[in-house]
Coordinates of C-alpha atoms in Angstrom, one line a residue:
Q832 CA 0.0 0.0 0.0
V833 CA 1.5 3.3 -1.1
Q834 CA 0.6 6.3 1.0
V835 CA 1.3 9.9 0.3
V836 CA 0.7 12.3 3.2
E837 CA 1.0 16.1 3.1
S838 CA 1.4 18.5 6.0
G839 CA 2.2 22.1 6.8
G840 CA -0.7 24.1 5.4
G841 CA -2.3 26.9 7.2
L842 CA -3.3 30.6 7.2
V843 CA -0.6 33.2 6.4
Q844 CA -0.6 36.9 5.6
P845 CA 0.4 38.1 2.1
G846 CA 4.1 38.3 1.8
G847 CA 4.5 35.5 4.4
S848 CA 6.0 32.0 4.1
L849 CA 5.0 28.4 4.6
R850 CA 6.7 25.1 4.2
L851 CA 4.8 22.1 3.0
S852 CA 6.0 18.5 3.6
C853 CA 5.0 15.3 1.9
A854 CA 6.0 11.8 3.1
T855 CA 5.7 8.5 1.4
S856 CA 6.9 4.9 1.4
R857 CA 10.7 4.7 1.8
N858 CA 11.3 1.8 -0.4
I859 CA 10.0 3.6 -3.6
F860 CA 10.5 7.2 -2.8
S861 CA 14.1 7.8 -3.8
I862 CA 13.8 6.6 -7.4
Y863 CA 10.8 8.5 -8.5
T864 CA 9.9 12.1 -9.4
M865 CA 7.7 13.9 -6.9
G866 CA 5.5 16.9 -7.5
W867 CA 3.2 19.5 -6.0
Y868 CA -0.1 20.6 -7.5
R869 CA -2.8 22.9 -6.2
Q870 CA -6.5 23.5 -6.7
A871 CA -8.2 26.7 -5.9
P872 CA -12.0 26.9 -5.4
G873 CA -13.9 26.7 -8.7
K874 CA -10.7 26.0 -10.6
Q875 CA -9.0 22.9 -12.1
R876 CA -6.0 21.3 -10.4
E877 CA -2.8 22.9 -11.7
F878 CA 0.9 22.0 -11.7
V879 CA 3.2 23.8 -9.2
A880 CA 6.5 22.1 -9.2
T881 CA 8.3 18.7 -9.6
I882 CA 11.6 17.3 -8.6
T883 CA 13.3 14.3 -10.1
S884 CA 15.0 11.5 -8.2
G885 CA 18.3 13.3 -9.0
G886 CA 17.1 16.6 -7.5
L887 CA 16.3 18.5 -10.7
P888 CA 13.4 20.9 -10.1
N889 CA 10.8 22.3 -12.5
Y890 CA 8.4 25.1 -11.7
A891 CA 5.2 26.7 -13.0
D892 CA 5.8 30.3 -14.2
S893 CA 3.5 31.6 -11.5
V894 CA 5.7 30.4 -8.6
K895 CA 9.2 30.7 -10.1
G896 CA 11.5 32.7 -7.8
R897 CA 9.1 32.4 -4.9
F898 CA 8.7 28.6 -4.3
T899 CA 11.5 26.0 -3.8
I900 CA 11.0 22.3 -4.1
S901 CA 13.5 20.0 -2.4
R902 CA 13.7 16.4 -1.2
D903 CA 15.4 14.3 1.4
N904 CA 15.6 10.7 0.3
A905 CA 16.7 9.6 3.7
K906 CA 13.5 10.6 5.4
P907 CA 11.9 10.2 2.8
T908 CA 10.1 13.6 2.3
V909 CA 9.7 16.2 -0.3
Y910 CA 9.3 19.9 0.7
L911 CA 7.8 23.0 -0.9
Q912 CA 9.1 26.2 0.6
M913 CA 6.7 29.0 -0.3
N914 CA 7.9 32.6 0.1
S915 CA 6.3 35.9 -0.8
L916 CA 2.9 34.3 -0.7
K917 CA 0.0 36.1 -2.5
P918 CA -3.7 35.7 -2.1
E919 CA -3.9 34.0 -5.4
D920 CA -1.7 31.2 -4.0
T921 CA -4.7 30.2 -1.8
A922 CA -5.6 26.6 -2.7
V923 CA -5.5 23.0 -1.5
Y924 CA -2.0 21.7 -2.2
Y925 CA -1.5 18.1 -3.3
C926 CA 1.6 16.0 -3.4
R927 CA 2.0 13.5 -6.2
L928 CA 4.3 10.4 -6.4
Y929 CA 5.1 9.6 -10.1
Y930 CA 5.0 5.9 -9.6
G931 CA 2.8 3.7 -11.8
A932 CA -0.4 5.5 -12.5
G933 CA 0.5 8.1 -9.9
Y934 CA -0.4 8.5 -6.2
W935 CA -1.9 11.5 -4.6
G936 CA -2.1 12.7 -1.0
Q937 CA -5.3 14.0 0.6
G938 CA -4.2 17.6 0.3
T939 CA -3.4 20.4 2.7
Q940 CA -5.1 23.8 2.7
V941 CA -3.1 27.0 2.2
T942 CA -4.9 30.3 2.8
V943 CA -3.2 33.6 2.1
S944 CA -5.2 36.4 3.6
S945 CA -4.9 39.5 5.7

């Protein structure tokens, strides 16, 4: 059974920071790409960032320069450091494991509001 579990969401003021974490099964984590997606109310789920097993990141244009994806294969956990947050970053953030057909976590809410 593959589990993907996100944590770290919350309420933050515009310009603030949050760090999301995503943990999954140790025996498969280190060799697969991991990613973050988000879904705002009334909108489709959209790509945020991915990181390969070798640590190569890729970002959506909307978060470049503000968000940083990283991974620790020893834990095994993938992180999303979010800085300079904007109200339009408000969404449920989902972690994805690119293994087989793909596995998703349950999501964690991020709300950016004053």
